[in-house]
Coordinates of C-alpha atoms in Angstrom, one line a residue:
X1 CA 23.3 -0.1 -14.8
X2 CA 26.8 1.2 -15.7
X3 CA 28.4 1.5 -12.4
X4 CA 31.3 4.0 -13.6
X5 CA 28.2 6.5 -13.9
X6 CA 29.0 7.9 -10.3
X7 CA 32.5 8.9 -11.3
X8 CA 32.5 12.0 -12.1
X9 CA 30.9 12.8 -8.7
X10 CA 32.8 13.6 -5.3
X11 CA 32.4 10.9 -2.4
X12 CA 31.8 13.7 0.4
X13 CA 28.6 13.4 2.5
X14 CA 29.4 11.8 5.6
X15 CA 26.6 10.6 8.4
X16 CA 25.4 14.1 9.5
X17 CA 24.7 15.3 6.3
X18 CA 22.8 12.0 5.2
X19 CA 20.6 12.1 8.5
X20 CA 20.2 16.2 8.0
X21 CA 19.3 15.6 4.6
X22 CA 16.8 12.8 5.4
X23 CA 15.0 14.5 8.3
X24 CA 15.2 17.8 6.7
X25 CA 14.0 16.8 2.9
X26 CA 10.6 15.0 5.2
X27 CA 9.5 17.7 7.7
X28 CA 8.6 20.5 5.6
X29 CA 5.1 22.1 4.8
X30 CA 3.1 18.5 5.4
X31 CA 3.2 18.4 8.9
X32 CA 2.1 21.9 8.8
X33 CA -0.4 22.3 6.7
X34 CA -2.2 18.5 6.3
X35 CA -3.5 18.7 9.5
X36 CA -6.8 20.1 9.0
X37 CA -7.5 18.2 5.6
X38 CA -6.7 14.9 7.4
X39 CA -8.8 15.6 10.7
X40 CA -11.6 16.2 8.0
X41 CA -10.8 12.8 5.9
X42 CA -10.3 11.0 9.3
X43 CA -13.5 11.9 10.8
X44 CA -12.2 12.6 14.5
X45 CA -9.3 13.6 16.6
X46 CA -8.2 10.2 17.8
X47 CA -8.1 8.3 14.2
X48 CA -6.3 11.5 12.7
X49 CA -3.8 11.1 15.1
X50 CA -3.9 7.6 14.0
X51 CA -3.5 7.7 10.3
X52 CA -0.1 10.2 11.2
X53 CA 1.5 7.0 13.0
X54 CA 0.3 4.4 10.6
X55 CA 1.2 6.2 7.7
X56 CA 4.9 6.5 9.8
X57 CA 4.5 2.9 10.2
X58 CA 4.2 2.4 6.4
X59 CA 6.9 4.9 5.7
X60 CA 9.2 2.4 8.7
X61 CA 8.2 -0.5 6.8
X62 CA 9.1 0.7 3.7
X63 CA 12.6 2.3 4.7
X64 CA 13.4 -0.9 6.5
X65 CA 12.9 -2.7 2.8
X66 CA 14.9 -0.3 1.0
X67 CA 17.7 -0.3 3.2
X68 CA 18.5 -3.5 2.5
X69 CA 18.2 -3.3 -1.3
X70 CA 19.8 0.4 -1.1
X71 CA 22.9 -0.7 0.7
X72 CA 23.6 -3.2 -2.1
X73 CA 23.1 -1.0 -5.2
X74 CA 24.9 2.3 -3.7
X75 CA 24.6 4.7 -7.0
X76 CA 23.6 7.9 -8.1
X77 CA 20.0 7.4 -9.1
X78 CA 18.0 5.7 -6.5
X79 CA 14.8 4.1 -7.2
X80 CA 15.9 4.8 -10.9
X81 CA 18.7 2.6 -10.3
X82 CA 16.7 -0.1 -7.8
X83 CA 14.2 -0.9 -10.6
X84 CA 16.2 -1.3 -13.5
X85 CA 18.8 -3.6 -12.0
X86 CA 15.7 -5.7 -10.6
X87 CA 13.2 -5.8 -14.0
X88 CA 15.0 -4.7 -16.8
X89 CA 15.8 -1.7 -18.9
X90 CA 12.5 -0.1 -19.8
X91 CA 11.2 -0.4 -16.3
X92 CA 14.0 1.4 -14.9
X93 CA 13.9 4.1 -17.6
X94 CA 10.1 5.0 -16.5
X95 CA 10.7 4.9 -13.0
X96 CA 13.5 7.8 -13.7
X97 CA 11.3 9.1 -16.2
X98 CA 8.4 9.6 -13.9
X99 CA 10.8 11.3 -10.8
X100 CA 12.2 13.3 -13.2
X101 CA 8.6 14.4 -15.3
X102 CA 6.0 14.3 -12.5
X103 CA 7.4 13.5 -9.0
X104 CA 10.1 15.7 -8.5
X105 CA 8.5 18.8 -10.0
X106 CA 5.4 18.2 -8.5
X107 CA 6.6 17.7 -4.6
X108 CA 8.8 21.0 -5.3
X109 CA 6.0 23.0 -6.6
X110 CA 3.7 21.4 -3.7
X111 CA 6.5 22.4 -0.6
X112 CA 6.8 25.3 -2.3
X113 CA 3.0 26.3 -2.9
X114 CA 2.2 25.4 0.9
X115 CA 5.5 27.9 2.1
X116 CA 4.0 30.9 0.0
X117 CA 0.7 30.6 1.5
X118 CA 2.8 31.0 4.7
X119 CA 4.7 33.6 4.2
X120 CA 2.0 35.8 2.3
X121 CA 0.3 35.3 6.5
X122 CA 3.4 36.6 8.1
X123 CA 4.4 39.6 5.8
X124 CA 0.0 40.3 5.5
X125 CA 0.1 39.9 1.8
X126 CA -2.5 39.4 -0.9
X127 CA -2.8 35.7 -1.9
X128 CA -2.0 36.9 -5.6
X129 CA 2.2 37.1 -4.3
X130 CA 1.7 33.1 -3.6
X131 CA 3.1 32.3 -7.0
X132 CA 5.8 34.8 -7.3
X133 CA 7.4 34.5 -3.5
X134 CA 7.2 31.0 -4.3
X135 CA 9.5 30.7 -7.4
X136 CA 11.9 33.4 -5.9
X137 CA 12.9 30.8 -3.2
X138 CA 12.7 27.8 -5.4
X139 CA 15.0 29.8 -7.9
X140 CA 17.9 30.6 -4.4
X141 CA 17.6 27.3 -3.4
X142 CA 18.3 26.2 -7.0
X143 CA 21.1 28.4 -6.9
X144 CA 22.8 27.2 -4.2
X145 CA 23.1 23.8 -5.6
X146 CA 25.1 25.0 -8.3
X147 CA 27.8 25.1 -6.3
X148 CA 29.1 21.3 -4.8
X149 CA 27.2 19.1 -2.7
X150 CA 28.7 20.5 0.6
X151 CA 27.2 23.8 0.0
X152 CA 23.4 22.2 -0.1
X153 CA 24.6 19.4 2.6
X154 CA 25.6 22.5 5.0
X155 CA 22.2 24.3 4.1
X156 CA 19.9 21.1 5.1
X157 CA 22.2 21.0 8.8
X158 CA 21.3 24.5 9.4
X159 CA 17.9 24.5 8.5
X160 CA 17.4 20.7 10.2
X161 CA 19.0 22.5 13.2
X162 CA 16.5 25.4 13.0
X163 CA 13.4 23.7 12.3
X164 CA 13.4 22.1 15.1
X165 CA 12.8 25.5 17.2
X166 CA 8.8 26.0 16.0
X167 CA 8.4 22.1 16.1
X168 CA 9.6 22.3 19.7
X169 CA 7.8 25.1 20.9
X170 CA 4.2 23.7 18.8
X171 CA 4.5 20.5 20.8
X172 CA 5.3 21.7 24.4
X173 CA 3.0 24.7 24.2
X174 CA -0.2 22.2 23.0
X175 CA 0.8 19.2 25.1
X176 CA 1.4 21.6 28.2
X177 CA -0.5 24.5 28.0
X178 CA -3.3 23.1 25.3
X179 CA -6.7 22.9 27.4
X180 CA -8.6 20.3 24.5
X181 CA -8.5 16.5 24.8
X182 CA -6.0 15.4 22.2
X183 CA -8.0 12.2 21.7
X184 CA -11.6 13.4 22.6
X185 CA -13.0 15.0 20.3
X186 CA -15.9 12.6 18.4
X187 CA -17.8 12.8 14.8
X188 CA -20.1 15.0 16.3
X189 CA -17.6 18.1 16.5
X190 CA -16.0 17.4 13.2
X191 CA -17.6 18.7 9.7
X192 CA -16.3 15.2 7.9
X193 CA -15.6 14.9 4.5
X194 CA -16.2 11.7 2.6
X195 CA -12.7 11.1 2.0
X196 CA -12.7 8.7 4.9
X197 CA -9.4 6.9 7.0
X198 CA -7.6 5.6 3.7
X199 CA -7.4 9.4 2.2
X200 CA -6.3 10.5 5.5
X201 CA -3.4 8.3 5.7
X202 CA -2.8 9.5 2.2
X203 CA -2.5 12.6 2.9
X204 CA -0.1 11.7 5.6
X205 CA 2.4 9.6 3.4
X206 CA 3.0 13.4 1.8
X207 CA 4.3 14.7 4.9
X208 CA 6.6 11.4 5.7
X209 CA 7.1 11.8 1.8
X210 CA 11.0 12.3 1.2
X211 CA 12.7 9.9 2.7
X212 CA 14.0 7.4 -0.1
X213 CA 15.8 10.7 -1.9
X214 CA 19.1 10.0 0.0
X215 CA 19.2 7.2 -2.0
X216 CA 19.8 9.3 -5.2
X217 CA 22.7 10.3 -3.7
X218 CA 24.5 7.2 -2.5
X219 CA 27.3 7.4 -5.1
X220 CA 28.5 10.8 -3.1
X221 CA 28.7 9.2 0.2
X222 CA 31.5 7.7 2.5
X223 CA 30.8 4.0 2.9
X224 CA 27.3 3.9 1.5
X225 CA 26.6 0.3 2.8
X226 CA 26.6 0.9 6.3
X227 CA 25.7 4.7 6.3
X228 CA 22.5 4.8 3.6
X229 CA 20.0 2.3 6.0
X230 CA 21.4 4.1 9.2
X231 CA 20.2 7.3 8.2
X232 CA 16.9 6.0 6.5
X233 CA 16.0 4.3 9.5
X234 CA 17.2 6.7 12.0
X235 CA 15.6 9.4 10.2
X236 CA 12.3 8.0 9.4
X237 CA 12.0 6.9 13.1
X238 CA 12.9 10.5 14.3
X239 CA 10.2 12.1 12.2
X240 CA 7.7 9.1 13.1
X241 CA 8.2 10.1 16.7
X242 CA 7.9 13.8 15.7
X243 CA 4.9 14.2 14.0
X244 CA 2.8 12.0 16.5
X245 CA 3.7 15.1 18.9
X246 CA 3.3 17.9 16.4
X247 CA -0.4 16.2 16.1
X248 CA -0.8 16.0 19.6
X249 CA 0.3 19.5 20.5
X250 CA -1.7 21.2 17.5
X251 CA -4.8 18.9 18.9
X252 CA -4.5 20.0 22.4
X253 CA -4.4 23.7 21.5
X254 CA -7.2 24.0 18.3
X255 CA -10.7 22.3 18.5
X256 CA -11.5 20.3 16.0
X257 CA -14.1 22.3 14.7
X258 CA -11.2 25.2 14.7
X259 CA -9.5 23.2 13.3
X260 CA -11.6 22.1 10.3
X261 CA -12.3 26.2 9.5
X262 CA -8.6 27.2 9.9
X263 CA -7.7 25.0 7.0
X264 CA -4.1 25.5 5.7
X265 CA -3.9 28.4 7.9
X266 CA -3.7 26.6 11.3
X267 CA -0.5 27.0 11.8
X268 CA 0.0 30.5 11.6
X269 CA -3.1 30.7 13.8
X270 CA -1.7 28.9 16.2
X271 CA 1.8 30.7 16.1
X272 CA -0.2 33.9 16.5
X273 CA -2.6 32.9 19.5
X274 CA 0.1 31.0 21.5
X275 CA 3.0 33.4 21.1
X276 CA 1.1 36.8 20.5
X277 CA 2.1 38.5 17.2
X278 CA 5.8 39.0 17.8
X279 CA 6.3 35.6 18.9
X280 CA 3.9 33.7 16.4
X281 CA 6.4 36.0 13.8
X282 CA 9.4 34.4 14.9
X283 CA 7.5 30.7 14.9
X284 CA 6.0 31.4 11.5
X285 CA 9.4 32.3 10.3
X286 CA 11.3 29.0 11.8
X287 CA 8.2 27.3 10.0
X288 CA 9.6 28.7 6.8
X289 CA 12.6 28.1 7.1
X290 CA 12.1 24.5 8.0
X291 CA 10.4 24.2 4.1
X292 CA 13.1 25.9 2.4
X293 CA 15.6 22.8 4.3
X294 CA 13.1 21.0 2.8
X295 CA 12.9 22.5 -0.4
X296 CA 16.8 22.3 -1.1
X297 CA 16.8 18.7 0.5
X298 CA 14.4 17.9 -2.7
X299 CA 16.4 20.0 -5.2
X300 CA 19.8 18.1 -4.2
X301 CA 18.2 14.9 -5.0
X302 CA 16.2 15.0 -8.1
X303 CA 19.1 16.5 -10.3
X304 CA 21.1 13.1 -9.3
X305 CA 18.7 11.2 -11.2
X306 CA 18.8 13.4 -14.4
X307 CA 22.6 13.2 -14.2
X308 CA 22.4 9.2 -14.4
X309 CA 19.5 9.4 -16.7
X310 CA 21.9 11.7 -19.2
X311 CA 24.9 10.0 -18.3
X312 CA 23.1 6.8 -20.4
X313 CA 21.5 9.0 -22.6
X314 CA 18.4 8.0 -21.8
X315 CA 17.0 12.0 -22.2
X316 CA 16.4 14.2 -24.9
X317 CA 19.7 16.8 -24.9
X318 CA 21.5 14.4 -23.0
X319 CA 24.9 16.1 -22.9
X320 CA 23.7 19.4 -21.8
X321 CA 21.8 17.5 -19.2
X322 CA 24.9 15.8 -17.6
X323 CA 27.4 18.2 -17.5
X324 CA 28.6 19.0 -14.1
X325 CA 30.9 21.8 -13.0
X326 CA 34.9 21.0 -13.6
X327 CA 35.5 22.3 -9.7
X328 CA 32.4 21.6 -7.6
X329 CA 31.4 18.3 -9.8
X330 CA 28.0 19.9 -9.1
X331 CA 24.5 19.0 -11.9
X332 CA 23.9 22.6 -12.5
X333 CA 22.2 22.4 -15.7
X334 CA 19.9 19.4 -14.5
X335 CA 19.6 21.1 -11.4
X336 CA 18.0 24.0 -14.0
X337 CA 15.7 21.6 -15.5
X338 CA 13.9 20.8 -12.7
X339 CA 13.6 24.4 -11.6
X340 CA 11.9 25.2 -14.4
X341 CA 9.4 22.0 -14.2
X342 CA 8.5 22.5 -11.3
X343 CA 7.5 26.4 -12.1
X344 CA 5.4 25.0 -14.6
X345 CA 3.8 22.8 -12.4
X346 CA 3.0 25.8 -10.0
X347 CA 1.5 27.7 -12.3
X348 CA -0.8 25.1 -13.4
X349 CA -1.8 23.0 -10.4
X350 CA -2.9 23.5 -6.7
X351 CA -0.2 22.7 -4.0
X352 CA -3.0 19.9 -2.0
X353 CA -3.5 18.2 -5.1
X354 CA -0.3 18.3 -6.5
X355 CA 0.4 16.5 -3.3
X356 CA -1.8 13.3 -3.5
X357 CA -0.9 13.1 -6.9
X358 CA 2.2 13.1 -6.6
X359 CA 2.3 10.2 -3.7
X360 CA 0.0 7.7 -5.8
X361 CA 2.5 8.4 -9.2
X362 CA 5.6 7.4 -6.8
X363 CA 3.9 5.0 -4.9
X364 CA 3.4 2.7 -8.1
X365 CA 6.9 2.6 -8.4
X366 CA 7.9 1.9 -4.3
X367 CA 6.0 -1.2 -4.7
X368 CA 8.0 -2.6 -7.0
X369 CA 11.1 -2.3 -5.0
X370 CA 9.4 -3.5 -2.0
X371 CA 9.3 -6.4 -4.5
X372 CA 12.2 -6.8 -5.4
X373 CA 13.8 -7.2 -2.1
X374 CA 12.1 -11.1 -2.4
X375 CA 14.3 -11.2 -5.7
X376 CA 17.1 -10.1 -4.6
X377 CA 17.5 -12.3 -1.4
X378 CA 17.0 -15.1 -4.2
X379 CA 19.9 -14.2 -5.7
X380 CA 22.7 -13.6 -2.7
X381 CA 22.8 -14.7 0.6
X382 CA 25.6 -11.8 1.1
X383 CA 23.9 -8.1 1.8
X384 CA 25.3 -5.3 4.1
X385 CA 22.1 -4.7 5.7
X386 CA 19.3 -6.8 6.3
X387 CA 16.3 -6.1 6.5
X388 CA 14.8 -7.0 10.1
X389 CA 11.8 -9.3 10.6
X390 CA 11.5 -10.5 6.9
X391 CA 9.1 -11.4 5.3
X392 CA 6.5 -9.5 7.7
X393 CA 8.1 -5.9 7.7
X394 CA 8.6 -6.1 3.3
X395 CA 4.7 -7.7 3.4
X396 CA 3.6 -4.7 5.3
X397 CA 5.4 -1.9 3.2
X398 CA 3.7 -4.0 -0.1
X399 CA 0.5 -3.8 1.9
X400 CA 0.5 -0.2 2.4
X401 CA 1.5 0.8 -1.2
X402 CA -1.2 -1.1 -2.4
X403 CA -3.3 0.6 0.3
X404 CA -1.9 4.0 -1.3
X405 CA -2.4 3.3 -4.9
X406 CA -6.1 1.7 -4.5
X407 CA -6.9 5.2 -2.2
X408 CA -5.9 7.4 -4.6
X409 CA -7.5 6.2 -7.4
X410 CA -10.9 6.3 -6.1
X411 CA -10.4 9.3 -4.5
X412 CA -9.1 11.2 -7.9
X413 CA -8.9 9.2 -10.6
X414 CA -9.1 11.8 -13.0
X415 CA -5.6 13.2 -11.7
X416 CA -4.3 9.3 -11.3
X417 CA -5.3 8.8 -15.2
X418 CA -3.4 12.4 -16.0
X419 CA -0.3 11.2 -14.4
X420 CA -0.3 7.5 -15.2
X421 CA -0.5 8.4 -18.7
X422 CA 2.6 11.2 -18.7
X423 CA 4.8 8.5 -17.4
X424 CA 3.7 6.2 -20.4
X425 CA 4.7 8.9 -23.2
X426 CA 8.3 8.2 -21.5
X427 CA 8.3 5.1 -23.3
X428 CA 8.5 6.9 -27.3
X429 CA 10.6 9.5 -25.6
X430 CA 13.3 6.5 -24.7
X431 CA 13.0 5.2 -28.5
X432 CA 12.9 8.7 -30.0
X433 CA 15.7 9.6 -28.4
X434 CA 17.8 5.9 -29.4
X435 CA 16.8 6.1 -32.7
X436 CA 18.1 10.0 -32.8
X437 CA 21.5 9.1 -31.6
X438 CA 21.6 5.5 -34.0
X439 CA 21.8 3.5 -30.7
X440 CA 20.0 0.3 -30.0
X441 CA 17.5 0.2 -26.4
X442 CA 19.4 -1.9 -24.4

């Protein structure tokens, strides 16, 4: 990987913008609107409150592994970046290939699929204005990232700042004023699906999902080594600590059985009946606004690894692809692309499956880095950050990727077979492409 790739970008983002963009680019619409499909998977209160913190536990483990490999590859690109410096070339390319194809469109359409159904509750719309209010929020966010990485960085600190307002009041209104037993309720008051603990904590690993896309942006921050684990770790632990609560608090306030028949619409039944309608307005619309942070968290990040994709020429229109503005040094035209992927995706799929899918397809990929951090400690003795309690905390990420992966394919492996299969047609993309330009696959 050509390390002079990150210089036409500007080293700006200091530690409050990486831990804003972490926090805010995980809590978005998971937290929200998971809760019911999980309690159903899970079977009953207690182990859905336990697949949240185990699937936080996987997300910990696996932070606490990248960290260490992140803080010694600091580049635009990520996981695009981790992979092909640890296997090789073609690797690499369909780990970029996939976040660029499936991932990142998919987890944009998702977030923003799951916000529409919110705000077609609050403004007492028909369902058919999901689709449209949806793409005219992905297209402003889009927007704003055309200008530089300060104006998207400054967005995430608001909106990190004001999500935390409804996730406040949802957790001290249930755990206070709730009148159910968080950890009560049995089998017996729960219609359960057959999906069973391993799809719940699935499910979850969508909510935590998020957190490695700082890494695509380490060639834009100040000291990358020290500062890229920090606000992993810090912000994965935040969010761990959050959504335990958020569980807790929804639990204490809606029965299970509620629960189960609210469906995606929990949330704004529980703004509504907890805060009466002017109230559960102003929650509903600090729940929003905590998926748009999300949303531009997700479009910041994705662009970085079309820019380094282009920058090698690994994509078809490869020059239009990495240009970035002369002033601002912003992506603008890959920050288009993926705009207009993920529409298509929105059109086409649901928001809950796009979801899953979009976990396993990503998934595949994390556990190959979780490997790699065996390889790399082969090589060098010398890292900036080390990862604590190794081998047991890089065996446990491994573990739960594998957990992941083995979930989701007997769950829906139609879908997995769908999306396994688009990140394999990047393979005569890559040699298309080379043999286009008369350049050998190196």
């Amino acid at each position: 990987m050509d390390k002079q790739q990150n210089n036409d970008l500007k080293r700006t983002l200091g530690f409050g913008s990486a831990i804003s963009i972490v926090i805010g680019t995980i809590i978005g619409s998971g937290i929200f609107f998971k809760q019911a499909s999980i309690l159903d998977n899970a079977g009953s209160s207690t182990m859905a409150i336990a697949a949240w913190v185990f699937g936080g536990l996987i997300t910990l483990a696996a932070g606490l592994t990248i960290a260490e490999i992140g803080a010694q590859m600091p580049y635009t690109g990520g996981l695009y970046v981790y992979i092909e410096n640890l296997y090789g070339r073609l690797p690499g390319f369909l780990a970029g290939w996939m976040q660029v194809i499936i991932y990142g469109p998919a987890i944009i359409a998702s977030v923003a699929g799951f916000m529409s159904i919110m705000m077609t509750n609050l403004f007492g719309l028909d369902a058919k204005w999901r689709v449209p209010l949806a793409l005219v929020t992905i297209l402003f966010i889009g927007g704003l990232n055309f200008f530089e990485n300060k104006v998207g960085a400054a967005f995430s600190v608001i909106t990190t700042i004001g999500k935390m307002i409804p996730i406040a009041a949802i957790v001290i209104f249930g755990i206070f004023w709730g009148h159910q037993d968080a950890f009560g309720q049995t089998l017996s008051e729960v219609n359960r699906s057959t999906g069973g603990f391993g799809v719940a904590v699935l499910a979850t690993l969508f909510g935590y999902d998020g957190w490695i896309l700082i890494a695509n942006l380490g060639g834009e921050m100040k000291n990358p080594q020290k500062l890229l684990p920090k606000a992993i770790i810090v912000g994965i632990s935040t969010v761990l600590i959050i959504y335990t609560l958020i569980t807790i608090g929804i639990l204490r306030f809606i029965p299970a059985t509620t629960l189960h028949a609210l469906g995606e619409n929990a949330t704004s039944y529980l703004a509504t009946k907890a805060f009466g309608n002017i109230g559960g307005k102003l929650l509903s619309i600090g729940i929003i606004v905590s998926m748009m942070g999300t949303l531009n968290g997700k479009i910041i990040t994705f662009p970085r690894i079309i820019y380094a994709m282009a920058k090698r020429g690994d994509l078809p229109f490869s020059r239009f692809l990495s240009y970035v503005t002369p002033k601002g040094k912003s992506p603008i035209t890959a920050t288009l692309f993926i705009v207009v992927l993920a529409t298509i995706m929105m059109l086409f799929f649901d928001p809950d499956r796009l979801s899953d899918l979009c976990v396993f397809t990503i998934y595949c990929f994390y556990v190959l880095a979780f490997f790699g951090i065996f390889i790399l400690r082969k090589k060098t003795s010398k890292r900036p950050f080390s990862t604590p309690l190794y081998p047991f905390v890089p065996i446990v990420a491994i573990a739960g990727g594998i957990f992941v992966l083995v979930s989701e394919l007997m769950n829906d492996p139609e879908g997995v077979i769908l999306f396994i299969g688009i990140v394999i047609v990047g393979l005569p993309v890559l040699y298309l492409v080379k043999k286009l330009d008369g350049k050998r696959l190196k």
